[in-house]
mmCIF file of N, CA and C in Angstrom:
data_model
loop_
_atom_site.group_PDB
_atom_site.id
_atom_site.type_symbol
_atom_site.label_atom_id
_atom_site.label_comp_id
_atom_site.label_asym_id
_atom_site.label_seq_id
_atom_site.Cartn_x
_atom_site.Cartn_y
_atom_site.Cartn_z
ATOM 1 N N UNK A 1 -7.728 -33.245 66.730
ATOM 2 C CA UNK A 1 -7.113 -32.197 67.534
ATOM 3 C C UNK A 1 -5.806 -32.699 68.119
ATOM 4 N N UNK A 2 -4.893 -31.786 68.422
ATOM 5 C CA UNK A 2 -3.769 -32.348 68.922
ATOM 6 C C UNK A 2 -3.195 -31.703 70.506
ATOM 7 N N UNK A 3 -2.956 -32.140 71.491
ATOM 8 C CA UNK A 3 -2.556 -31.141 72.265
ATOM 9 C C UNK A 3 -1.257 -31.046 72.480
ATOM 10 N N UNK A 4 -1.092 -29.359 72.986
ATOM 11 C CA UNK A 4 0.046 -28.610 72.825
ATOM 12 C C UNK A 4 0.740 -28.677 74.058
ATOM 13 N N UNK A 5 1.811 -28.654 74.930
ATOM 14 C CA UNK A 5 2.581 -28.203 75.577
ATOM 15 C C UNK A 5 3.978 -27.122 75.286
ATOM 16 N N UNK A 6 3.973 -26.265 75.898
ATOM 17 C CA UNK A 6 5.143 -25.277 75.884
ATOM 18 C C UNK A 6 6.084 -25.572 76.729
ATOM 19 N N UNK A 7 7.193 -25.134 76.451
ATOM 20 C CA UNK A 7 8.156 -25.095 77.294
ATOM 21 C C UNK A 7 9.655 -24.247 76.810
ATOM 22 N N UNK A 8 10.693 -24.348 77.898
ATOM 23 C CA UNK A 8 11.170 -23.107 77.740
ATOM 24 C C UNK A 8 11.352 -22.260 78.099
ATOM 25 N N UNK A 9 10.260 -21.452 78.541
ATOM 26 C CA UNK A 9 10.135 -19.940 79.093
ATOM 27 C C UNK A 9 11.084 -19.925 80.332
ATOM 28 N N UNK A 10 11.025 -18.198 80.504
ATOM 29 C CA UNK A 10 12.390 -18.429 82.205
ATOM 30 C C UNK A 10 12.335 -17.014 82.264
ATOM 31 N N UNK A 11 13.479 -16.806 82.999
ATOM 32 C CA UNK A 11 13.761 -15.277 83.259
ATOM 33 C C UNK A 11 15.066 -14.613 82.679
ATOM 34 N N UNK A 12 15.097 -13.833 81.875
ATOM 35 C CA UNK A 12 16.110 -13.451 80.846
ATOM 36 C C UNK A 12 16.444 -11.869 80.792
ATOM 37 N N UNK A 13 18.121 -11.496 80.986
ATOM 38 C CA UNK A 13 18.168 -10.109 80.960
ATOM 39 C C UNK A 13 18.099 -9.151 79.676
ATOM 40 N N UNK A 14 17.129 -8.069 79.667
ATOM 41 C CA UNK A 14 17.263 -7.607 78.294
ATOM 42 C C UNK A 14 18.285 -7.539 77.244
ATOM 43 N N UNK A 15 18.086 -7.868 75.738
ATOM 44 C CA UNK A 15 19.370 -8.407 75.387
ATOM 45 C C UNK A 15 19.892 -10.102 75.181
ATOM 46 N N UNK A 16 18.959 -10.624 75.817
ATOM 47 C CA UNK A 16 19.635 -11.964 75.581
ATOM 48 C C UNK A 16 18.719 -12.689 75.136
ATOM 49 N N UNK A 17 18.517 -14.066 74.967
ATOM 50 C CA UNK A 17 17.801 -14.997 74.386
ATOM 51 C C UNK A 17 16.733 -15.963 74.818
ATOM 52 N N UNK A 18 15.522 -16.731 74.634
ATOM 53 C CA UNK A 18 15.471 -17.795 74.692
ATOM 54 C C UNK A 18 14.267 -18.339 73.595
ATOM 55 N N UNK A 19 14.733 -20.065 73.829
ATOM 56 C CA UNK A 19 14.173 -20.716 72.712
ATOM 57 C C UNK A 19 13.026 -21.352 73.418
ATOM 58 N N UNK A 20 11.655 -21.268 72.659
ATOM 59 C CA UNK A 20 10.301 -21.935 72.897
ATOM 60 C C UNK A 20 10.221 -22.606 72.069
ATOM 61 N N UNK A 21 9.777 -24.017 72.872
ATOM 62 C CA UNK A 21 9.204 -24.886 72.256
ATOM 63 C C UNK A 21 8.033 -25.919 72.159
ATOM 64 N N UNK A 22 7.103 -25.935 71.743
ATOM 65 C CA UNK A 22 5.443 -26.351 71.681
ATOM 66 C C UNK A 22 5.645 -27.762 71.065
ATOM 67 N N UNK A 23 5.538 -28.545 71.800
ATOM 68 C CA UNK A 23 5.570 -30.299 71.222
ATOM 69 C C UNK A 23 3.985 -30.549 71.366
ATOM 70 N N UNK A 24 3.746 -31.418 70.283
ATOM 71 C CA UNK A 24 2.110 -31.917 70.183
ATOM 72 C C UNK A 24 1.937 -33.314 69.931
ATOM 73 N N UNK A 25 0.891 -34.030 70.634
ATOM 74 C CA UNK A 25 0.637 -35.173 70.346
ATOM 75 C C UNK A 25 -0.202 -35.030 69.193
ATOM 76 N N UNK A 26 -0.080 -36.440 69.072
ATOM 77 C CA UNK A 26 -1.308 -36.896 67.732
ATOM 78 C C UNK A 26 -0.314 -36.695 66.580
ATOM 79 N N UNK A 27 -0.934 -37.545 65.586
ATOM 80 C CA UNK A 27 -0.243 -37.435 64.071
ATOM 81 C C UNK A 27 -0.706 -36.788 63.068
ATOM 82 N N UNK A 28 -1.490 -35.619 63.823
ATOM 83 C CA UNK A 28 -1.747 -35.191 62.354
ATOM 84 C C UNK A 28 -0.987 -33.478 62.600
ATOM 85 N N UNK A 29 -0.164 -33.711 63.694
ATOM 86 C CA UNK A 29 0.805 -32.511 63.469
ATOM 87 C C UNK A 29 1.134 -31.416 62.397
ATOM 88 N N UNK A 30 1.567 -32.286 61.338
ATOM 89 C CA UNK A 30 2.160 -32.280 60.405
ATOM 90 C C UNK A 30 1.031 -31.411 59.243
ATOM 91 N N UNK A 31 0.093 -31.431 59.181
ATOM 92 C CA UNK A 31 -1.093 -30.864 59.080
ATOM 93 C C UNK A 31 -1.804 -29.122 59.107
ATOM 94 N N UNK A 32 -1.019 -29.328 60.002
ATOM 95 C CA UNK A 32 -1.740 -27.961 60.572
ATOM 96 C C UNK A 32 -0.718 -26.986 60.124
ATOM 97 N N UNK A 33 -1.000 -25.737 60.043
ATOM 98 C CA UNK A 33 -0.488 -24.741 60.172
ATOM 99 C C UNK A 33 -0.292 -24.297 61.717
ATOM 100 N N UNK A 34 0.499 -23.533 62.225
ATOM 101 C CA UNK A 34 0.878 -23.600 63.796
ATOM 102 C C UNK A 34 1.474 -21.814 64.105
ATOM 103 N N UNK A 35 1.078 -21.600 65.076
ATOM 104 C CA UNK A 35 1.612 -20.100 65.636
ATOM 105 C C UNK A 35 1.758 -20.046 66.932
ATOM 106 N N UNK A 36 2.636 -18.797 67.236
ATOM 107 C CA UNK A 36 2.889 -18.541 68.295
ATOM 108 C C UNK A 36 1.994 -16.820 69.130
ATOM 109 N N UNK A 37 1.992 -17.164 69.542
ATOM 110 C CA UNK A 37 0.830 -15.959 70.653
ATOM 111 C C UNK A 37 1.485 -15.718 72.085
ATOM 112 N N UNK A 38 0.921 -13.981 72.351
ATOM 113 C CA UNK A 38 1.431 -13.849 73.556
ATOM 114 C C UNK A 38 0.367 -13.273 74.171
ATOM 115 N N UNK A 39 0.257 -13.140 75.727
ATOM 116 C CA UNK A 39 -0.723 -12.092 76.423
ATOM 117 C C UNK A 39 0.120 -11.970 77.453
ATOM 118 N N UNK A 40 0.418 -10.433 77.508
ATOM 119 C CA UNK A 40 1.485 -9.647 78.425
ATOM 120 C C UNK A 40 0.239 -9.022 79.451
ATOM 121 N N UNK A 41 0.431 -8.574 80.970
ATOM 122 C CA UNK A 41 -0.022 -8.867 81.548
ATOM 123 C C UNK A 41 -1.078 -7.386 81.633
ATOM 124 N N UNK A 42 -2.318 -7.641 81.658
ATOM 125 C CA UNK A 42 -3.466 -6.573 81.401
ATOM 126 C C UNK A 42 -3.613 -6.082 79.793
ATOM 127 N N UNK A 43 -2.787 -6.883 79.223
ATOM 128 C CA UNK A 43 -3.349 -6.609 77.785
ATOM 129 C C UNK A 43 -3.815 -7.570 77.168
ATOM 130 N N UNK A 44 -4.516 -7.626 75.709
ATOM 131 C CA UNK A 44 -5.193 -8.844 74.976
ATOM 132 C C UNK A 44 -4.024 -9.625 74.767
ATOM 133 N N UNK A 45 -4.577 -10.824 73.829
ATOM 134 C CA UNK A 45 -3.639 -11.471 73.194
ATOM 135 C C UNK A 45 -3.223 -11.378 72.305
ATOM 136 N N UNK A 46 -1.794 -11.433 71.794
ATOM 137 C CA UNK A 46 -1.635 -10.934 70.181
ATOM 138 C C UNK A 46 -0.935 -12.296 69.406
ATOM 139 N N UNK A 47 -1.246 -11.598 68.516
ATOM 140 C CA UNK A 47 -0.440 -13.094 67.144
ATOM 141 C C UNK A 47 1.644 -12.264 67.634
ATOM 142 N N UNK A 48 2.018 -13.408 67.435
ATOM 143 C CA UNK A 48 3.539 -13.551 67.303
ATOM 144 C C UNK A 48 4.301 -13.990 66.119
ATOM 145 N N UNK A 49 3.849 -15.354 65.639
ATOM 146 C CA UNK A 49 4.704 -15.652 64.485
ATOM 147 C C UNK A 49 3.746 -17.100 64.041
ATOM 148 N N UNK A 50 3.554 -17.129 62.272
ATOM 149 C CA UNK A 50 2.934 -18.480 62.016
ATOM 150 C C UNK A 50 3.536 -18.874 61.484
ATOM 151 N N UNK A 51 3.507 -20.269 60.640
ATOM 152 C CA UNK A 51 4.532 -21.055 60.021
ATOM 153 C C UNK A 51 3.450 -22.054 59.467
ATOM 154 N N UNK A 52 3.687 -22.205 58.152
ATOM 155 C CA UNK A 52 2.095 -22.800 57.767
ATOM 156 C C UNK A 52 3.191 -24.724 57.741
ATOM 157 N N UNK A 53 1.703 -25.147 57.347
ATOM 158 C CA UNK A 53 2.497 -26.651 57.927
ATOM 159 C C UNK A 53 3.451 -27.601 57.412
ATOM 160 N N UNK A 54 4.202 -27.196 56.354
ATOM 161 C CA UNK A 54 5.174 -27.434 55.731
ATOM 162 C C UNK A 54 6.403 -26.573 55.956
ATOM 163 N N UNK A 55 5.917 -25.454 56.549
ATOM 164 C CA UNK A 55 7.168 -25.015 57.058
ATOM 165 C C UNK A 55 7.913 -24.202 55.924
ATOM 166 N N UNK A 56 7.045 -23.638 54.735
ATOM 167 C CA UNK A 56 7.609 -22.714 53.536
ATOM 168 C C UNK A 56 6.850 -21.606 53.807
ATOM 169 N N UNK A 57 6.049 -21.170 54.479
ATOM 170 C CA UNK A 57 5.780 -19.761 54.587
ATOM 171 C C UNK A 57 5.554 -19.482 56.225
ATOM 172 N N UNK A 58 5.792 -17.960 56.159
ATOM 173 C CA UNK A 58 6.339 -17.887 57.759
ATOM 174 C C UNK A 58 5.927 -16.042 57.851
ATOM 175 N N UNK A 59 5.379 -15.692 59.174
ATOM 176 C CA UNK A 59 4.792 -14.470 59.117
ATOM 177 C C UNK A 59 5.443 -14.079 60.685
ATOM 178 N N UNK A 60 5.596 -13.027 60.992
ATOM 179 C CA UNK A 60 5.552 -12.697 61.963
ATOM 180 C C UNK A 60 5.125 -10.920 62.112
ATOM 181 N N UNK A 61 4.635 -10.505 63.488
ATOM 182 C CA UNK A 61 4.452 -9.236 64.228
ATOM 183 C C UNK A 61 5.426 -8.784 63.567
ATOM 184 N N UNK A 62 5.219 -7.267 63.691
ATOM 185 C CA UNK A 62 5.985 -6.395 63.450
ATOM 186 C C UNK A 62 6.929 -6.187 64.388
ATOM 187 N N UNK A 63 6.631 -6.526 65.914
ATOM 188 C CA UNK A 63 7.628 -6.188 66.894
ATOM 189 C C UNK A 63 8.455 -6.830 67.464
ATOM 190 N N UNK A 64 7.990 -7.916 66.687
ATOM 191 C CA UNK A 64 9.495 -8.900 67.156
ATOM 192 C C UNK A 64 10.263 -9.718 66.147
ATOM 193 N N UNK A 65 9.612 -9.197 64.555
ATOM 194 C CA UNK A 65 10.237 -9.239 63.284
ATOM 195 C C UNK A 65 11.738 -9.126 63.400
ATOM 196 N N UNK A 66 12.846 -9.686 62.906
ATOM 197 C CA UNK A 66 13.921 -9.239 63.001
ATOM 198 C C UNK A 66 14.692 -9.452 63.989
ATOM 199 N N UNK A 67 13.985 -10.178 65.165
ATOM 200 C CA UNK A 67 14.845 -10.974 66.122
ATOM 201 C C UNK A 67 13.814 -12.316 66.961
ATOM 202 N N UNK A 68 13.139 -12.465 66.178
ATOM 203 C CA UNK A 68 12.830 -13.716 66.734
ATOM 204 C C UNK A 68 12.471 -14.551 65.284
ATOM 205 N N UNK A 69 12.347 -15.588 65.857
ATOM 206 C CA UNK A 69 12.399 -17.019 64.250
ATOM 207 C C UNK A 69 11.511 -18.270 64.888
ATOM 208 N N UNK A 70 10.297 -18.643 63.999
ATOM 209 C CA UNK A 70 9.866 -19.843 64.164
ATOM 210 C C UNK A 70 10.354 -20.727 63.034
ATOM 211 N N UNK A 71 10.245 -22.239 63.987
ATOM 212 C CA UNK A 71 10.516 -22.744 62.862
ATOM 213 C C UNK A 71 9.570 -24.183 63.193
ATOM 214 N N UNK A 72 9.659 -25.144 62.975
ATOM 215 C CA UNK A 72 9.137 -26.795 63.227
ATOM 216 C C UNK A 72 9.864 -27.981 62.706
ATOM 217 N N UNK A 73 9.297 -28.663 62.930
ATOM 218 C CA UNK A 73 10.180 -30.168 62.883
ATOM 219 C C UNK A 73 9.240 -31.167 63.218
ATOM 220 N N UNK A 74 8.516 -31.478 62.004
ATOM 221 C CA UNK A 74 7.261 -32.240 61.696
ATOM 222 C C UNK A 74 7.669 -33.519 62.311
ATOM 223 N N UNK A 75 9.211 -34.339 62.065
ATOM 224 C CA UNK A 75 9.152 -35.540 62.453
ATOM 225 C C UNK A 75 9.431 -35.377 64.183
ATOM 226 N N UNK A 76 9.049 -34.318 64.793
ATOM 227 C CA UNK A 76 9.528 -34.409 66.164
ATOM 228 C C UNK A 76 7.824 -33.469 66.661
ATOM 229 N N UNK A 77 7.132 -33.339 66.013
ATOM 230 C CA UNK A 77 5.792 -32.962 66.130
ATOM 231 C C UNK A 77 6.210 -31.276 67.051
ATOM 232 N N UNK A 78 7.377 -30.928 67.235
ATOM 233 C CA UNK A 78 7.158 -29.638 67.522
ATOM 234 C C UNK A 78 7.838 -28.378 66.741
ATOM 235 N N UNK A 79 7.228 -27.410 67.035
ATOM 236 C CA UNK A 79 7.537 -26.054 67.038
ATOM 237 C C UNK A 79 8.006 -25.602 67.742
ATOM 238 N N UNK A 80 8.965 -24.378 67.244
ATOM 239 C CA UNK A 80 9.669 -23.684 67.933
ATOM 240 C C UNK A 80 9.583 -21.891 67.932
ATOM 241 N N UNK A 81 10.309 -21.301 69.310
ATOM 242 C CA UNK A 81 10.564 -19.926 69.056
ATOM 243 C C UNK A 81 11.603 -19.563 69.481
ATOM 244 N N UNK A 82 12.615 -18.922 68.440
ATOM 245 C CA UNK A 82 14.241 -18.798 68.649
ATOM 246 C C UNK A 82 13.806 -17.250 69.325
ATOM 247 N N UNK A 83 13.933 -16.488 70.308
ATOM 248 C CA UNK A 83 13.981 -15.621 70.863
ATOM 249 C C UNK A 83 15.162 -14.711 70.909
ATOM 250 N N UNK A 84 15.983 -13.609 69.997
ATOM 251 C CA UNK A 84 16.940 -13.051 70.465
ATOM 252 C C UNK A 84 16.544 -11.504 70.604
ATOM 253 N N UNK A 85 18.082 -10.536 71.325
ATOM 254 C CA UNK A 85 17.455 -9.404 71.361
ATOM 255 C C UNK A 85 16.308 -9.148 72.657
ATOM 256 N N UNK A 86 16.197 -9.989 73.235
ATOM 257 C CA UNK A 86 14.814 -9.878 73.830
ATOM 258 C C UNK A 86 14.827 -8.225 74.611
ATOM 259 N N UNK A 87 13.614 -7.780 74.609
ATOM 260 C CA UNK A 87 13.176 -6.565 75.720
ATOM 261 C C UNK A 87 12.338 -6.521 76.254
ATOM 262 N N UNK A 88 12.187 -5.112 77.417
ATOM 263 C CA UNK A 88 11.335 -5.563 78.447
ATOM 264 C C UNK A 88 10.211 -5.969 77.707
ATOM 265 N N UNK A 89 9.798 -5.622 76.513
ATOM 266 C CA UNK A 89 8.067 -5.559 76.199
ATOM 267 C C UNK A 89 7.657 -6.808 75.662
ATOM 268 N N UNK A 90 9.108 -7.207 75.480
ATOM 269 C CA UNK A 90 8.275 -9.157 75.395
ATOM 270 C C UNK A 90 7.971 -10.000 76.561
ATOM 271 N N UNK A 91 7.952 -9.124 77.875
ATOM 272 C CA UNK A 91 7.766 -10.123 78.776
ATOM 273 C C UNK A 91 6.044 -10.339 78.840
ATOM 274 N N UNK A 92 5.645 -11.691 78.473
ATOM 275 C CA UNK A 92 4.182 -12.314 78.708
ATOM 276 C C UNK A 92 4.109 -13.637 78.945
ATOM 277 N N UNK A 93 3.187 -14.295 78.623
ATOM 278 C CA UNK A 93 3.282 -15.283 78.278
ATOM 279 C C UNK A 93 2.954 -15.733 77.130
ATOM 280 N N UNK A 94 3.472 -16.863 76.567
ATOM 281 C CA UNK A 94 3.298 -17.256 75.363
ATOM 282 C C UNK A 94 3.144 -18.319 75.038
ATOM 283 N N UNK A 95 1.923 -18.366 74.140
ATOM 284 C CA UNK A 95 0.852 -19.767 73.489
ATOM 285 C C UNK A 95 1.368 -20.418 72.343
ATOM 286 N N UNK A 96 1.501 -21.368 72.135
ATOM 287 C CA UNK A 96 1.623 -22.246 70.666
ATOM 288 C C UNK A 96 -0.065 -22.206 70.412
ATOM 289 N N UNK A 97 -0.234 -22.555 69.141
ATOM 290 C CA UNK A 97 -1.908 -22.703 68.669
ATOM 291 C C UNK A 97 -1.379 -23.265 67.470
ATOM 292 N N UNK A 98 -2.464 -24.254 67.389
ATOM 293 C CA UNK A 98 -2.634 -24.962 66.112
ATOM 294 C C UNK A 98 -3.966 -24.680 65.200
ATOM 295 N N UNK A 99 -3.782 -25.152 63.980
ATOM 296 C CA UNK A 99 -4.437 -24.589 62.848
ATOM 297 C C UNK A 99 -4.786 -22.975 62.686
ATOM 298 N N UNK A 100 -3.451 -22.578 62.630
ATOM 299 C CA UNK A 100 -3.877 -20.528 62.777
ATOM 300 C C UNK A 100 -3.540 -20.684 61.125
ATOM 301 N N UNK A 101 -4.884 -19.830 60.979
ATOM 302 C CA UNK A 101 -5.358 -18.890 59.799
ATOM 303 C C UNK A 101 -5.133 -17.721 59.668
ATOM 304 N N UNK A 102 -5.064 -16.956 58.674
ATOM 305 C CA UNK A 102 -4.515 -15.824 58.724
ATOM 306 C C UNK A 102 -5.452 -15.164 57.849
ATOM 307 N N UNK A 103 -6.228 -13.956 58.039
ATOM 308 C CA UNK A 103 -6.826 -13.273 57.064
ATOM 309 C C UNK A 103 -6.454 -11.771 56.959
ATOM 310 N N UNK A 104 -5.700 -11.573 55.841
ATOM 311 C CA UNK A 104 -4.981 -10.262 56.037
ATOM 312 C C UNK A 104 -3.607 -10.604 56.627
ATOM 313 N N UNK A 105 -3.320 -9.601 57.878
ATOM 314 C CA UNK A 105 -2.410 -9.867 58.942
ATOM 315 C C UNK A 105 -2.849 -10.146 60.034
ATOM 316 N N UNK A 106 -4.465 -10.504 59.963
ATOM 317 C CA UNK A 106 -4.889 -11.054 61.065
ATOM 318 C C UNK A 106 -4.506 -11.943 61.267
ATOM 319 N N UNK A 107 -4.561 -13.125 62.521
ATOM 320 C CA UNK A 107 -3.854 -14.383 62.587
ATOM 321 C C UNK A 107 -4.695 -15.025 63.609
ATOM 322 N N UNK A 108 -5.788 -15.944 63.407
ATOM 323 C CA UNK A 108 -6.044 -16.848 65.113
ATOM 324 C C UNK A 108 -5.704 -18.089 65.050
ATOM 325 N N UNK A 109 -6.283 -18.741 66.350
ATOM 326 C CA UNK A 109 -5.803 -20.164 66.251
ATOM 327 C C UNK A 109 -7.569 -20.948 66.342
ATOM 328 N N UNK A 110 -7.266 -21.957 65.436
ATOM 329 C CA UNK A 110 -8.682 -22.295 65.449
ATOM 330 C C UNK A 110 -8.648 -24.056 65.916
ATOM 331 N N UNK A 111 -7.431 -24.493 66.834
ATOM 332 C CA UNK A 111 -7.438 -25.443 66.776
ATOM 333 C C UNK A 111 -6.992 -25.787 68.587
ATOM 334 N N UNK A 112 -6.272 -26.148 68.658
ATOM 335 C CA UNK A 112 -5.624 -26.129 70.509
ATOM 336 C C UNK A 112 -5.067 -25.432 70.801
ATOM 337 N N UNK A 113 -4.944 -25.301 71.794
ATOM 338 C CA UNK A 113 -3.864 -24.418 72.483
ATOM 339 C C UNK A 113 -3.533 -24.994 73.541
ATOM 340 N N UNK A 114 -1.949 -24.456 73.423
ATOM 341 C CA UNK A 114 -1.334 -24.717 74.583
ATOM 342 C C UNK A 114 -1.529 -24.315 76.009
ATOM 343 N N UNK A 115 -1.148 -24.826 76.972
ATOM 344 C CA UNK A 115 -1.158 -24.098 78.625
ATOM 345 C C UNK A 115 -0.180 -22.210 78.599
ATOM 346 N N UNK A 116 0.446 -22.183 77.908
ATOM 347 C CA UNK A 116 1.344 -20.829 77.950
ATOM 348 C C UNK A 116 2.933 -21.107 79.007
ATOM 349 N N UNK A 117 3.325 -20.525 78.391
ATOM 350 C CA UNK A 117 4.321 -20.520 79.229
ATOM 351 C C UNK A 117 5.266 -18.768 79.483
ATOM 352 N N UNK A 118 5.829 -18.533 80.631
ATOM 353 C CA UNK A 118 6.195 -17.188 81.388
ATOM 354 C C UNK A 118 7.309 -17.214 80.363
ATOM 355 N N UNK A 119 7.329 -15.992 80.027
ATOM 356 C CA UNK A 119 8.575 -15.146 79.333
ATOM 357 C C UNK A 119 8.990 -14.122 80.213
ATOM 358 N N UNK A 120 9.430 -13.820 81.163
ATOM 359 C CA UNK A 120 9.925 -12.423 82.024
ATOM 360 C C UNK A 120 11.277 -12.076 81.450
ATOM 361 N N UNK A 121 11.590 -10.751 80.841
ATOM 362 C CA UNK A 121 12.542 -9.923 80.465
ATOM 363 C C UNK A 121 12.715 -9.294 81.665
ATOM 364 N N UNK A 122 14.059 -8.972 82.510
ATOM 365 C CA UNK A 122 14.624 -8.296 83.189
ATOM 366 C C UNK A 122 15.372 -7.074 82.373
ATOM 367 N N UNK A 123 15.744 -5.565 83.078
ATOM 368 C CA UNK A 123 16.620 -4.970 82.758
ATOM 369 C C UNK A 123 17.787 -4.984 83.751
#
């Protein structure tokens, strides 16, 4: 198992940007397939974006398709989330997870998770 930390998150006016990033100990990083997750506040949690562990296939939500981008960097054991465009409805918080599977367009994490970190969109 590896554990996750996030970081990153802040307070951002609709329209603008930010970058998340999930660093993990342990060496078997490199391994896993890895995603990003959010839970906005009184709702479940949803899948965001996966990136299997080589970093050649890459999925994301429908709702934040088209302006947000994961990516990783195996020799630096983390992942990332390029955030642009942002709006109010991305404000949650948001999980890195390791070893996410995907069945369908389903997506969980079957491995750690991170603490989360605050995304607040202002207008």
């Amino acid at each position: 198992q590896v554990q996750l930390v996030e970081s990153g998150g802040g307070l951002v006016q609709a329209g603008g940007s930010l970058r998340l990033s999930c660093a993990a100990s342990g060496r078997t990083f490199s391994n896993y397939a890895m995603g990003w997750f959010r839970r906005a506040a009184g709702k479940e949690r949803e899948f965001v974006a996966y990136i299997s562990s080589s970093g050649s296939t890459i999925y994301y939500s429908d709702s934040v398709k088209g302006r947000f981008t994961i990516s990783r960097d195996n020799a630096k054991n983390t992942v990332y989330l390029q955030m642009n465009s942002l709006k109010l409805e991305d404000t949650a918080v948001y999980y890195c997870a390791s070893d996410v599977r995907g069945k369908g367009y389903e997506f969980r994490g079957f491995g750690s998770w991170g603490q989360g970190t605050q995304v607040t969109v202002s207008s």
